[in-house]
PDB file of C-alpha atoms in Angstrom:
ATOM      1  CA  MET Q   1      -0.042   0.366   0.115  1.00  0.00           C
ATOM      2  CA  GLY Q   2       1.352   3.770  -0.670  1.00  0.00           C
ATOM      3  CA  ASN Q   3       3.137   5.719   2.377  1.00  0.00           C
ATOM      4  CA  SER Q   4       1.401   9.216   3.055  1.00  0.00           C
ATOM      5  CA  ALA Q   5       2.890  12.525   3.272  1.00  0.00           C
ATOM      6  CA  THR Q   6       2.397  15.389   5.937  1.00  0.00           C
ATOM      7  CA  THR Q   7       1.134  18.042   5.072  1.00  0.00           C
ATOM      8  CA  ASN Q   8       3.120  20.298   4.292  1.00  0.00           C
ATOM      9  CA  GLY Q   9       4.313  17.816   1.383  1.00  0.00           C
ATOM     10  CA  THR Q  10       7.758  17.545   2.501  1.00  0.00           C
ATOM     11  CA  GLU Q  11       7.849  13.053   2.527  1.00  0.00           C
ATOM     12  CA  LEU Q  12       5.552  12.808  -1.240  1.00  0.00           C
ATOM     13  CA  PRO Q  13       3.742   9.705  -1.004  1.00  0.00           C
ATOM     14  CA  SER Q  14       4.481   7.314  -3.080  1.00  0.00           C
ATOM     15  CA  PHE Q  15       1.131   4.287  -4.951  1.00  0.00           C
ATOM     16  CA  THR Q  16      -0.519   1.302  -5.334  1.00  0.00           C
ATOM     17  CA  LEU Q  17      -1.113   0.799  -9.037  1.00  0.00           C
ATOM     18  CA  THR Q  18      -3.820  -2.125  -9.586  1.00  0.00           C
ATOM     19  CA  GLY Q  19      -4.150  -3.929 -12.046  1.00  0.00           C
ATOM     20  CA  LEU Q  20      -7.642  -6.374 -12.217  1.00  0.00           C
ATOM     21  CA  PRO Q  21      -9.535  -5.808  -9.064  1.00  0.00           C
ATOM     22  CA  GLY Q  22     -11.069  -8.531  -8.587  1.00  0.00           C
ATOM     23  CA  LEU Q  23     -10.006 -10.857 -11.247  1.00  0.00           C
ATOM     24  CA  GLU Q  24      -6.690 -11.329 -10.311  1.00  0.00           C
ATOM     25  CA  ALA Q  25      -6.447 -15.031 -11.977  1.00  0.00           C
ATOM     26  CA  SER Q  26      -7.498 -13.435 -15.327  1.00  0.00           C
ATOM     27  CA  GLN Q  27      -4.116 -10.684 -15.188  1.00  0.00           C
ATOM     28  CA  HIS Q  28      -1.473 -12.983 -16.486  1.00  0.00           C
ATOM     29  CA  TRP Q  29      -4.238 -13.049 -19.638  1.00  0.00           C
ATOM     30  CA  MET Q  30      -5.011 -10.064 -19.992  1.00  0.00           C
ATOM     31  CA  PHE Q  31      -1.226  -8.747 -19.882  1.00  0.00           C
ATOM     32  CA  LEU Q  32      -0.811 -10.598 -23.406  1.00  0.00           C
ATOM     33  CA  LEU Q  33      -3.829  -9.721 -24.312  1.00  0.00           C
ATOM     34  CA  LEU Q  34      -2.250  -6.003 -23.825  1.00  0.00           C
ATOM     35  CA  GLY Q  35       0.964  -7.365 -25.372  1.00  0.00           C
ATOM     36  CA  ALA Q  36      -1.401  -7.858 -28.183  1.00  0.00           C
ATOM     37  CA  LEU Q  37      -2.547  -4.320 -28.075  1.00  0.00           C
ATOM     38  CA  TYR Q  38       0.991  -2.721 -27.728  1.00  0.00           C
ATOM     39  CA  THR Q  39       2.286  -4.759 -30.526  1.00  0.00           C
ATOM     40  CA  VAL Q  40      -0.087  -3.772 -32.578  1.00  0.00           C
ATOM     41  CA  SER Q  41      -0.063  -0.743 -31.966  1.00  0.00           C
ATOM     42  CA  ILE Q  42       3.353   0.036 -31.513  1.00  0.00           C
ATOM     43  CA  VAL Q  43       3.859  -1.271 -35.614  1.00  0.00           C
ATOM     44  CA  GLY Q  44       1.144  -0.043 -37.100  1.00  0.00           C
ATOM     45  CA  ASN Q  45       2.051   3.564 -35.940  1.00  0.00           C
ATOM     46  CA  SER Q  46       5.394   2.833 -37.135  1.00  0.00           C
ATOM     47  CA  LEU Q  47       4.594   1.604 -40.097  1.00  0.00           C
ATOM     48  CA  ILE Q  48       2.035   4.126 -40.894  1.00  0.00           C
ATOM     49  CA  LEU Q  49       5.050   6.858 -40.212  1.00  0.00           C
ATOM     50  CA  PHE Q  50       7.713   4.962 -42.729  1.00  0.00           C
ATOM     51  CA  ILE Q  51       5.380   5.128 -45.636  1.00  0.00           C
ATOM     52  CA  VAL Q  52       3.963   8.581 -45.476  1.00  0.00           C
ATOM     53  CA  LYS Q  53       7.759   9.618 -44.925  1.00  0.00           C
ATOM     54  CA  GLU Q  54       8.326   7.365 -48.122  1.00  0.00           C
ATOM     55  CA  GLU Q  55       5.673   7.945 -50.266  1.00  0.00           C
ATOM     56  CA  GLN Q  56       6.099  11.337 -52.008  1.00  0.00           C
ATOM     57  CA  SER Q  57       2.224  11.067 -52.779  1.00  0.00           C
ATOM     58  CA  LEU Q  58       2.257  10.903 -49.278  1.00  0.00           C
ATOM     59  CA  HIS Q  59       3.381  14.368 -48.517  1.00  0.00           C
ATOM     60  CA  GLN Q  60       0.221  16.238 -48.644  1.00  0.00           C
ATOM     61  CA  PRO Q  61      -1.186  17.988 -45.126  1.00  0.00           C
ATOM     62  CA  MET Q  62      -4.061  15.036 -44.783  1.00  0.00           C
ATOM     63  CA  TYR Q  63      -1.252  12.549 -44.229  1.00  0.00           C
ATOM     64  CA  TYR Q  64       1.090  14.973 -42.216  1.00  0.00           C
ATOM     65  CA  PHE Q  65      -1.585  15.563 -39.761  1.00  0.00           C
ATOM     66  CA  LEU Q  66      -2.090  11.666 -40.083  1.00  0.00           C
ATOM     67  CA  SER Q  67       1.276  11.170 -39.046  1.00  0.00           C
ATOM     68  CA  LEU Q  68       1.822  13.836 -35.965  1.00  0.00           C
ATOM     69  CA  LEU Q  69      -1.880  11.358 -35.123  1.00  0.00           C
ATOM     70  CA  SER Q  70       0.819   8.420 -35.094  1.00  0.00           C
ATOM     71  CA  VAL Q  71       2.895   9.866 -33.752  1.00  0.00           C
ATOM     72  CA  ASN Q  72       1.434  10.936 -31.575  1.00  0.00           C
ATOM     73  CA  ASP Q  73      -0.434   7.520 -30.550  1.00  0.00           C
ATOM     74  CA  LEU Q  74       3.402   6.113 -30.190  1.00  0.00           C
ATOM     75  CA  GLY Q  75       3.241   8.505 -27.440  1.00  0.00           C
ATOM     76  CA  VAL Q  76       0.115   6.983 -25.332  1.00  0.00           C
ATOM     77  CA  SER Q  77       1.906   3.522 -26.193  1.00  0.00           C
ATOM     78  CA  LEU Q  78       4.847   4.189 -24.860  1.00  0.00           C
ATOM     79  CA  SER Q  79       3.750   6.381 -21.664  1.00  0.00           C
ATOM     80  CA  THR Q  80       1.352   3.691 -20.620  1.00  0.00           C
ATOM     81  CA  LEU Q  81       3.074   0.645 -21.210  1.00  0.00           C
ATOM     82  CA  PRO Q  82       6.509   1.302 -18.070  1.00  0.00           C
ATOM     83  CA  SER Q  83       3.772   0.296 -15.391  1.00  0.00           C
ATOM     84  CA  VAL Q  84       1.469  -1.497 -17.759  1.00  0.00           C
ATOM     85  CA  LEU Q  85       4.711  -3.659 -17.748  1.00  0.00           C
ATOM     86  CA  ALA Q  86       5.797  -4.209 -14.107  1.00  0.00           C
ATOM     87  CA  THR Q  87       1.690  -4.551 -12.815  1.00  0.00           C
ATOM     88  CA  PHE Q  88       0.520  -6.545 -14.527  1.00  0.00           C
ATOM     89  CA  CYS Q  89       3.899  -9.094 -15.607  1.00  0.00           C
ATOM     90  CA  PHE Q  90       6.473  -8.437 -12.441  1.00  0.00           C
ATOM     91  CA  HIS Q  91       3.738  -7.560  -9.487  1.00  0.00           C
ATOM     92  CA  ALA Q  92       5.698  -3.789  -8.345  1.00  0.00           C
ATOM     93  CA  GLN Q  93       2.719  -1.844  -7.676  1.00  0.00           C
ATOM     94  CA  GLU Q  94       4.243   0.839  -5.927  1.00  0.00           C
ATOM     95  CA  ILE Q  95       5.099   4.094  -7.891  1.00  0.00           C
ATOM     96  CA  THR Q  96       6.562   7.265  -6.224  1.00  0.00           C
ATOM     97  CA  PHE Q  97       5.060  10.358  -6.265  1.00  0.00           C
ATOM     98  CA  ASP Q  98       7.623  12.274  -9.048  1.00  0.00           C
ATOM     99  CA  VAL Q  99       7.225   9.413 -11.463  1.00  0.00           C
ATOM    100  CA  CYS Q 100       3.267   9.032 -11.318  1.00  0.00           C
ATOM    101  CA  MET Q 101       3.350  12.559 -11.297  1.00  0.00           C
ATOM    102  CA  ALA Q 102       5.261  12.631 -14.709  1.00  0.00           C
ATOM    103  CA  GLN Q 103       3.485   9.872 -15.868  1.00  0.00           C
ATOM    104  CA  MET Q 104       0.030  11.065 -15.465  1.00  0.00           C
ATOM    105  CA  PHE Q 105       1.492  14.461 -17.621  1.00  0.00           C
ATOM    106  CA  PHE Q 106       2.343  12.686 -20.252  1.00  0.00           C
ATOM    107  CA  ILE Q 107      -0.309  10.729 -20.660  1.00  0.00           C
ATOM    108  CA  HIS Q 108      -2.744  13.430 -20.566  1.00  0.00           C
ATOM    109  CA  LEU Q 109       0.006  15.754 -22.419  1.00  0.00           C
ATOM    110  CA  PHE Q 110      -1.230  13.554 -25.284  1.00  0.00           C
ATOM    111  CA  SER Q 111      -5.018  12.761 -24.766  1.00  0.00           C
ATOM    112  CA  PHE Q 112      -5.093  16.578 -25.462  1.00  0.00           C
ATOM    113  CA  MET Q 113      -2.932  16.281 -28.400  1.00  0.00           C
ATOM    114  CA  GLU Q 114      -4.838  13.622 -30.026  1.00  0.00           C
ATOM    115  CA  SER Q 115      -7.994  15.717 -29.348  1.00  0.00           C
ATOM    116  CA  GLY Q 116      -6.400  19.028 -31.729  1.00  0.00           C
ATOM    117  CA  ILE Q 117      -4.453  16.946 -34.498  1.00  0.00           C
ATOM    118  CA  LEU Q 118      -8.360  15.475 -34.910  1.00  0.00           C
ATOM    119  CA  LEU Q 119      -9.505  19.017 -35.244  1.00  0.00           C
ATOM    120  CA  ALA Q 120      -6.784  19.350 -37.147  1.00  0.00           C
ATOM    121  CA  MET Q 121      -7.617  17.012 -39.206  1.00  0.00           C
ATOM    122  CA  SER Q 122     -11.883  17.733 -39.797  1.00  0.00           C
ATOM    123  CA  PHE Q 123     -10.306  21.724 -40.885  1.00  0.00           C
ATOM    124  CA  ASP Q 124      -8.202  19.627 -43.525  1.00  0.00           C
ATOM    125  CA  ARG Q 125     -10.801  18.048 -44.892  1.00  0.00           C
ATOM    126  CA  TYR Q 126     -13.546  20.904 -44.613  1.00  0.00           C
ATOM    127  CA  VAL Q 127     -11.714  23.191 -46.549  1.00  0.00           C
ATOM    128  CA  ALA Q 128     -10.336  20.100 -48.686  1.00  0.00           C
ATOM    129  CA  ILE Q 129     -13.965  19.703 -50.406  1.00  0.00           C
ATOM    130  CA  CYS Q 130     -16.106  23.228 -49.116  1.00  0.00           C
ATOM    131  CA  ASN Q 131     -12.803  25.063 -50.589  1.00  0.00           C
ATOM    132  CA  PRO Q 132     -10.758  22.833 -53.062  1.00  0.00           C
ATOM    133  CA  LEU Q 133      -9.052  25.401 -55.347  1.00  0.00           C
ATOM    134  CA  ARG Q 134      -7.896  27.337 -52.414  1.00  0.00           C
ATOM    135  CA  TYR Q 135      -6.852  23.865 -50.721  1.00  0.00           C
ATOM    136  CA  SER Q 136      -3.163  23.951 -51.172  1.00  0.00           C
ATOM    137  CA  THR Q 137      -2.947  28.448 -50.801  1.00  0.00           C
ATOM    138  CA  ILE Q 138      -4.704  27.435 -46.983  1.00  0.00           C
ATOM    139  CA  LEU Q 139      -3.037  24.940 -45.930  1.00  0.00           C
ATOM    140  CA  THR Q 140       0.896  25.704 -46.999  1.00  0.00           C
ATOM    141  CA  ASP Q 141       3.262  23.456 -44.735  1.00  0.00           C
ATOM    142  CA  ASN Q 142       4.413  26.347 -43.358  1.00  0.00           C
ATOM    143  CA  ARG Q 143       0.439  26.693 -42.217  1.00  0.00           C
ATOM    144  CA  VAL Q 144       0.617  22.588 -40.865  1.00  0.00           C
ATOM    145  CA  ALA Q 145       3.538  22.988 -39.302  1.00  0.00           C
ATOM    146  CA  GLN Q 146       2.205  26.614 -37.117  1.00  0.00           C
ATOM    147  CA  MET Q 147      -1.082  24.812 -36.672  1.00  0.00           C
ATOM    148  CA  SER Q 148       1.173  21.409 -35.427  1.00  0.00           C
ATOM    149  CA  LEU Q 149       2.654  23.702 -33.160  1.00  0.00           C
ATOM    150  CA  PHE Q 150       0.371  25.846 -31.497  1.00  0.00           C
ATOM    151  CA  ILE Q 151      -0.903  21.879 -30.366  1.00  0.00           C
ATOM    152  CA  GLY Q 152       1.896  20.960 -28.873  1.00  0.00           C
ATOM    153  CA  ILE Q 153       2.101  24.690 -27.086  1.00  0.00           C
ATOM    154  CA  ARG Q 154      -1.651  24.728 -26.306  1.00  0.00           C
ATOM    155  CA  SER Q 155      -1.615  20.151 -24.621  1.00  0.00           C
ATOM    156  CA  PHE Q 156       1.458  20.783 -22.949  1.00  0.00           C
ATOM    157  CA  CYS Q 157      -0.141  24.991 -21.028  1.00  0.00           C
ATOM    158  CA  VAL Q 158      -3.149  22.891 -19.991  1.00  0.00           C
ATOM    159  CA  VAL Q 159      -1.557  19.614 -17.926  1.00  0.00           C
ATOM    160  CA  PHE Q 160       1.315  21.272 -16.900  1.00  0.00           C
ATOM    161  CA  PRO Q 161      -0.511  22.895 -13.734  1.00  0.00           C
ATOM    162  CA  MET Q 162      -1.433  19.413 -12.807  1.00  0.00           C
ATOM    163  CA  PRO Q 163       1.234  18.133 -11.358  1.00  0.00           C
ATOM    164  CA  PHE Q 164       1.863  21.282  -8.495  1.00  0.00           C
ATOM    165  CA  LEU Q 165      -1.935  21.810  -8.232  1.00  0.00           C
ATOM    166  CA  LEU Q 166      -1.851  17.738  -6.503  1.00  0.00           C
ATOM    167  CA  LYS Q 167       1.579  18.141  -4.615  1.00  0.00           C
ATOM    168  CA  ARG Q 168       0.637  20.930  -3.024  1.00  0.00           C
ATOM    169  CA  LEU Q 169      -1.979  18.478  -1.665  1.00  0.00           C
ATOM    170  CA  PRO Q 170      -1.947  16.610   1.529  1.00  0.00           C
ATOM    171  CA  PHE Q 171      -2.376  12.760   1.138  1.00  0.00           C
ATOM    172  CA  CYS Q 172      -3.601  11.121   4.621  1.00  0.00           C
ATOM    173  CA  LYS Q 173      -5.533   8.048   2.761  1.00  0.00           C
ATOM    174  CA  PRO Q 174      -4.758   4.976   1.801  1.00  0.00           C
ATOM    175  CA  ASN Q 175      -2.837   6.106  -2.046  1.00  0.00           C
ATOM    176  CA  ILE Q 176      -4.466   2.502  -3.784  1.00  0.00           C
ATOM    177  CA  LEU Q 177      -4.825   3.790  -7.291  1.00  0.00           C
ATOM    178  CA  SER Q 178      -8.034   2.258  -9.639  1.00  0.00           C
ATOM    179  CA  HIS Q 179      -5.530   1.226 -12.847  1.00  0.00           C
ATOM    180  CA  ALA Q 180      -1.769   0.484 -13.758  1.00  0.00           C
ATOM    181  CA  TYR Q 181      -1.540   3.784 -14.409  1.00  0.00           C
ATOM    182  CA  CYS Q 182      -1.693   7.645 -12.777  1.00  0.00           C
ATOM    183  CA  LEU Q 183      -4.415   8.760 -14.038  1.00  0.00           C
ATOM    184  CA  HIS Q 184      -5.461  12.546 -12.862  1.00  0.00           C
ATOM    185  CA  PRO Q 185      -9.901  11.546 -12.202  1.00  0.00           C
ATOM    186  CA  ASP Q 186      -8.528   8.866 -10.229  1.00  0.00           C
ATOM    187  CA  LEU Q 187      -5.659  10.397  -8.304  1.00  0.00           C
ATOM    188  CA  ILE Q 188      -7.692  13.436  -8.103  1.00  0.00           C
ATOM    189  CA  CYS Q 189     -10.013  11.960  -5.030  1.00  0.00           C
ATOM    190  CA  LEU Q 190      -6.635  10.786  -2.704  1.00  0.00           C
ATOM    191  CA  PRO Q 191      -6.516  13.885  -1.303  1.00  0.00           C
ATOM    192  CA  CYS Q 192      -8.056  14.739   1.984  1.00  0.00           C
ATOM    193  CA  GLY Q 193      -7.261  18.725   0.960  1.00  0.00           C
ATOM    194  CA  ASP Q 194      -9.361  21.383  -0.113  1.00  0.00           C
ATOM    195  CA  ILE Q 195      -9.588  20.038  -3.894  1.00  0.00           C
ATOM    196  CA  THR Q 196     -12.204  22.954  -5.024  1.00  0.00           C
ATOM    197  CA  ILE Q 197      -9.543  24.459  -6.997  1.00  0.00           C
ATOM    198  CA  ASN Q 198      -8.335  21.288  -8.558  1.00  0.00           C
ATOM    199  CA  ASN Q 199     -12.008  21.364  -9.843  1.00  0.00           C
ATOM    200  CA  ILE Q 200     -12.933  24.124 -11.532  1.00  0.00           C
ATOM    201  CA  PHE Q 201      -8.871  24.017 -13.024  1.00  0.00           C
ATOM    202  CA  GLY Q 202     -10.137  20.562 -14.705  1.00  0.00           C
ATOM    203  CA  LEU Q 203     -13.629  22.286 -15.575  1.00  0.00           C
ATOM    204  CA  CYS Q 204     -12.652  24.868 -17.017  1.00  0.00           C
ATOM    205  CA  ILE Q 205      -9.318  22.910 -18.778  1.00  0.00           C
ATOM    206  CA  VAL Q 206     -11.820  20.472 -20.281  1.00  0.00           C
ATOM    207  CA  ILE Q 207     -14.649  22.637 -21.885  1.00  0.00           C
ATOM    208  CA  SER Q 208     -11.793  24.610 -23.199  1.00  0.00           C
ATOM    209  CA  THR Q 209     -10.135  21.774 -25.021  1.00  0.00           C
ATOM    210  CA  PHE Q 210     -12.405  18.302 -25.249  1.00  0.00           C
ATOM    211  CA  VAL Q 211     -15.720  19.692 -25.549  1.00  0.00           C
ATOM    212  CA  LEU Q 212     -14.451  23.425 -28.066  1.00  0.00           C
ATOM    213  CA  ASP Q 213     -12.460  20.735 -29.895  1.00  0.00           C
ATOM    214  CA  SER Q 214     -15.809  18.283 -30.640  1.00  0.00           C
ATOM    215  CA  ALA Q 215     -18.280  20.602 -30.978  1.00  0.00           C
ATOM    216  CA  LEU Q 216     -16.114  22.566 -33.688  1.00  0.00           C
ATOM    217  CA  ILE Q 217     -15.392  19.193 -35.209  1.00  0.00           C
ATOM    218  CA  LEU Q 218     -19.442  18.744 -35.262  1.00  0.00           C
ATOM    219  CA  LEU Q 219     -20.007  22.574 -37.249  1.00  0.00           C
ATOM    220  CA  SER Q 220     -16.914  20.919 -39.727  1.00  0.00           C
ATOM    221  CA  TYR Q 221     -18.838  18.263 -40.515  1.00  0.00           C
ATOM    222  CA  ILE Q 222     -22.188  20.094 -40.491  1.00  0.00           C
ATOM    223  CA  LEU Q 223     -20.102  22.297 -43.462  1.00  0.00           C
ATOM    224  CA  ILE Q 224     -18.886  19.615 -44.973  1.00  0.00           C
ATOM    225  CA  LEU Q 225     -22.401  17.559 -44.835  1.00  0.00           C
ATOM    226  CA  HIS Q 226     -24.017  20.958 -46.325  1.00  0.00           C
ATOM    227  CA  SER Q 227     -21.382  21.354 -49.253  1.00  0.00           C
ATOM    228  CA  VAL Q 228     -22.142  17.637 -50.245  1.00  0.00           C
ATOM    229  CA  LEU Q 229     -26.196  17.568 -50.877  1.00  0.00           C
ATOM    230  CA  ALA Q 230     -24.768  20.598 -52.726  1.00  0.00           C
ATOM    231  CA  ILE Q 231     -23.406  18.107 -55.491  1.00  0.00           C
ATOM    232  CA  ALA Q 232     -25.761  16.558 -58.164  1.00  0.00           C
ATOM    233  CA  SER Q 233     -24.165  13.529 -58.870  1.00  0.00           C
ATOM    234  CA  GLN Q 234     -25.001  10.791 -56.167  1.00  0.00           C
ATOM    235  CA  GLU Q 235     -22.048   9.022 -57.069  1.00  0.00           C
ATOM    236  CA  GLU Q 236     -20.045  11.861 -56.361  1.00  0.00           C
ATOM    237  CA  ARG Q 237     -21.886  12.763 -52.571  1.00  0.00           C
ATOM    238  CA  LEU Q 238     -20.712   8.915 -51.769  1.00  0.00           C
ATOM    239  CA  LYS Q 239     -17.162   9.864 -53.464  1.00  0.00           C
ATOM    240  CA  THR Q 240     -16.410  13.008 -51.285  1.00  0.00           C
ATOM    241  CA  LEU Q 241     -17.594  11.659 -47.821  1.00  0.00           C
ATOM    242  CA  ASN Q 242     -16.049   8.441 -48.405  1.00  0.00           C
ATOM    243  CA  THR Q 243     -13.011  10.261 -47.495  1.00  0.00           C
ATOM    244  CA  CYS Q 244     -14.484  11.209 -44.593  1.00  0.00           C
ATOM    245  CA  VAL Q 245     -14.746   7.873 -43.203  1.00  0.00           C
ATOM    246  CA  SER Q 246     -11.206   7.408 -41.573  1.00  0.00           C
ATOM    247  CA  HIS Q 247     -11.413  10.969 -39.574  1.00  0.00           C
ATOM    248  CA  ILE Q 248     -15.031  10.446 -38.654  1.00  0.00           C
ATOM    249  CA  CYS Q 249     -14.191   6.460 -37.291  1.00  0.00           C
ATOM    250  CA  ALA Q 250     -10.627   8.006 -35.407  1.00  0.00           C
ATOM    251  CA  VAL Q 251     -12.924  10.608 -33.936  1.00  0.00           C
ATOM    252  CA  LEU Q 252     -15.828   8.716 -32.268  1.00  0.00           C
ATOM    253  CA  ILE Q 253     -12.939   5.753 -31.597  1.00  0.00           C
ATOM    254  CA  PHE Q 254     -11.922   8.544 -29.471  1.00  0.00           C
ATOM    255  CA  TYR Q 255     -14.556  10.780 -27.670  1.00  0.00           C
ATOM    256  CA  VAL Q 256     -16.471   7.396 -27.074  1.00  0.00           C
ATOM    257  CA  PRO Q 257     -14.605   5.708 -24.400  1.00  0.00           C
ATOM    258  CA  MET Q 258     -13.140   9.308 -22.989  1.00  0.00           C
ATOM    259  CA  VAL Q 259     -16.935  10.276 -22.708  1.00  0.00           C
ATOM    260  CA  SER Q 260     -18.221   6.576 -21.188  1.00  0.00           C
ATOM    261  CA  VAL Q 261     -14.534   6.394 -19.151  1.00  0.00           C
ATOM    262  CA  SER Q 262     -15.871  10.006 -17.270  1.00  0.00           C
ATOM    263  CA  MET Q 263     -19.943   8.403 -16.949  1.00  0.00           C
ATOM    264  CA  VAL Q 264     -18.228   5.456 -15.374  1.00  0.00           C
ATOM    265  CA  HIS Q 265     -15.896   8.073 -12.575  1.00  0.00           C
ATOM    266  CA  ARG Q 266     -19.393  10.001 -12.626  1.00  0.00           C
ATOM    267  CA  TYR Q 267     -21.795   7.811 -12.131  1.00  0.00           C
ATOM    268  CA  GLY Q 268     -21.393   4.109 -11.940  1.00  0.00           C
ATOM    269  CA  ARG Q 269     -19.761   4.410  -8.537  1.00  0.00           C
ATOM    270  CA  ALA Q 270     -21.457   0.713  -8.285  1.00  0.00           C
ATOM    271  CA  ALA Q 271     -20.044  -0.874 -10.314  1.00  0.00           C
ATOM    272  CA  PRO Q 272     -17.754  -3.605  -9.703  1.00  0.00           C
ATOM    273  CA  PRO Q 273     -13.932  -2.296  -9.625  1.00  0.00           C
ATOM    274  CA  TYR Q 274     -13.083  -4.269 -12.903  1.00  0.00           C
ATOM    275  CA  VAL Q 275     -15.841  -2.280 -14.734  1.00  0.00           C
ATOM    276  CA  HIS Q 276     -13.700   0.682 -14.276  1.00  0.00           C
ATOM    277  CA  THR Q 277     -10.425  -0.182 -14.956  1.00  0.00           C
ATOM    278  CA  LEU Q 278     -11.747  -2.077 -17.870  1.00  0.00           C
ATOM    279  CA  MET Q 279     -13.569   1.502 -19.586  1.00  0.00           C
ATOM    280  CA  SER Q 280     -10.229   2.768 -18.848  1.00  0.00           C
ATOM    281  CA  LEU Q 281      -8.168   0.699 -20.977  1.00  0.00           C
ATOM    282  CA  VAL Q 282     -10.135   0.428 -23.806  1.00  0.00           C
ATOM    283  CA  TYR Q 283      -9.604   5.173 -23.777  1.00  0.00           C
ATOM    284  CA  LEU Q 284      -6.194   4.388 -23.867  1.00  0.00           C
ATOM    285  CA  PHE Q 285      -5.710   1.136 -25.685  1.00  0.00           C
ATOM    286  CA  VAL Q 286      -8.222   1.311 -28.444  1.00  0.00           C
ATOM    287  CA  PRO Q 287      -7.749   4.682 -30.518  1.00  0.00           C
ATOM    288  CA  PRO Q 288      -4.401   4.109 -30.831  1.00  0.00           C
ATOM    289  CA  MET Q 289      -4.564   0.526 -31.744  1.00  0.00           C
ATOM    290  CA  LEU Q 290      -7.397   1.103 -34.935  1.00  0.00           C
ATOM    291  CA  ASN Q 291      -5.790   4.414 -35.801  1.00  0.00           C
ATOM    292  CA  PRO Q 292      -3.488   2.328 -37.886  1.00  0.00           C
ATOM    293  CA  VAL Q 293      -5.752  -0.015 -39.010  1.00  0.00           C
ATOM    294  CA  ILE Q 294      -8.393   2.031 -40.264  1.00  0.00           C
ATOM    295  CA  TYR Q 295      -6.414   4.344 -42.075  1.00  0.00           C
ATOM    296  CA  SER Q 296      -4.269   1.368 -43.413  1.00  0.00           C
ATOM    297  CA  ILE Q 297      -8.134  -0.327 -45.103  1.00  0.00           C
ATOM    298  CA  LYS Q 298      -9.136   3.011 -45.876  1.00  0.00           C
ATOM    299  CA  THR Q 299      -6.125   5.337 -47.225  1.00  0.00           C
ATOM    300  CA  LYS Q 300      -5.427   3.001 -50.581  1.00  0.00           C
ATOM    301  CA  GLU Q 301      -1.894   4.942 -51.373  1.00  0.00           C
ATOM    302  CA  ILE Q 302      -1.188   3.625 -47.235  1.00  0.00           C
ATOM    303  CA  ARG Q 303      -2.970  -0.078 -48.046  1.00  0.00           C
ATOM    304  CA  ARG Q 304      -0.722  -0.511 -51.715  1.00  0.00           C
ATOM    305  CA  ARG Q 305       2.155   0.283 -50.052  1.00  0.00           C
ATOM    306  CA  LEU Q 306       1.557  -1.950 -47.352  1.00  0.00           C
ATOM    307  CA  ILE Q 307       1.078  -4.326 -49.478  1.00  0.00           C
ATOM    308  CA  ARG Q 308       4.214  -3.956 -51.422  1.00  0.00           C
ATOM    309  CA  LEU Q 309       6.108  -3.668 -48.545  1.00  0.00           C
ATOM    310  CA  PHE Q 310       5.061  -7.303 -47.407  1.00  0.00           C
ATOM    311  CA  SER Q 311       5.783  -8.701 -50.406  1.00  0.00           C
ATOM    312  CA  VAL Q 312       9.007  -7.547 -51.087  1.00  0.00           C
ATOM    313  CA  THR Q 313       9.673  -9.073 -47.508  1.00  0.00           C
ATOM    314  CA  LYS Q 314       8.292 -12.441 -48.449  1.00  0.00           C
ATOM    315  CA  LEU Q 315      10.470 -12.287 -51.488  1.00  0.00           C
TER     316      LEU Q 315
END
């Protein structure tokens, strides 16, 4: 069990990570499943990056954003890997305060970045469909770089205060976490001091990132749909909408698990503890694994290059 800290913060607590509470006997199988998800995520996203770099025809804004999404998904996977490996494989469940804060920082940093990248990708689709003649002048390489930099800076700025706001609080409860990694909604339940500032700050950053991004993504698709419905040919309509399918899937597999996790945290207190753990695993593991799979299946150029790559490997 994690040690407690003094009110002045002179002695920082350690935390106890949890595998699958109530399903300890299944933890080895869980590790095999998570290992497979990590492998698909790391290999899949690395392949996307390799193909976009090597394939000259993919040197376009849409694929630059896809590369950024792949880098981000690799970041999510590698942020959780050490503690998940330690918890499920080696039963080393204790994590120090500073390491826990660092892990929480990176998990949430990549989570906020993913939301920003998905918004940038929806803007790319909006310009490509609603203003195709100005696409190359609006989304220049310089503009894409500026948007990517803004996404990174915004995410850093909203996550940076989190560890410091937690560090100022006294921890006097048993410091047992609900997951095999450190998440802010989990950690904020442990201090016995006043967490009003933390709650207000948390609400402000959720509204200014996830809520704002999802609203703008929805708006971009309303405008895209309005533009597509003006196309006379049904075949052309479907062809145009087909270019958005991968992005719509990426948006859904990111936001649906996130909303589900927050709903379970808020309203599912009576649910067994492993339900909370499984929901957070879906939120953190499914998008990095499925994104490269979806884009490989739906993007002709990536699919063609992958087939060529594996054909050469077999030879």
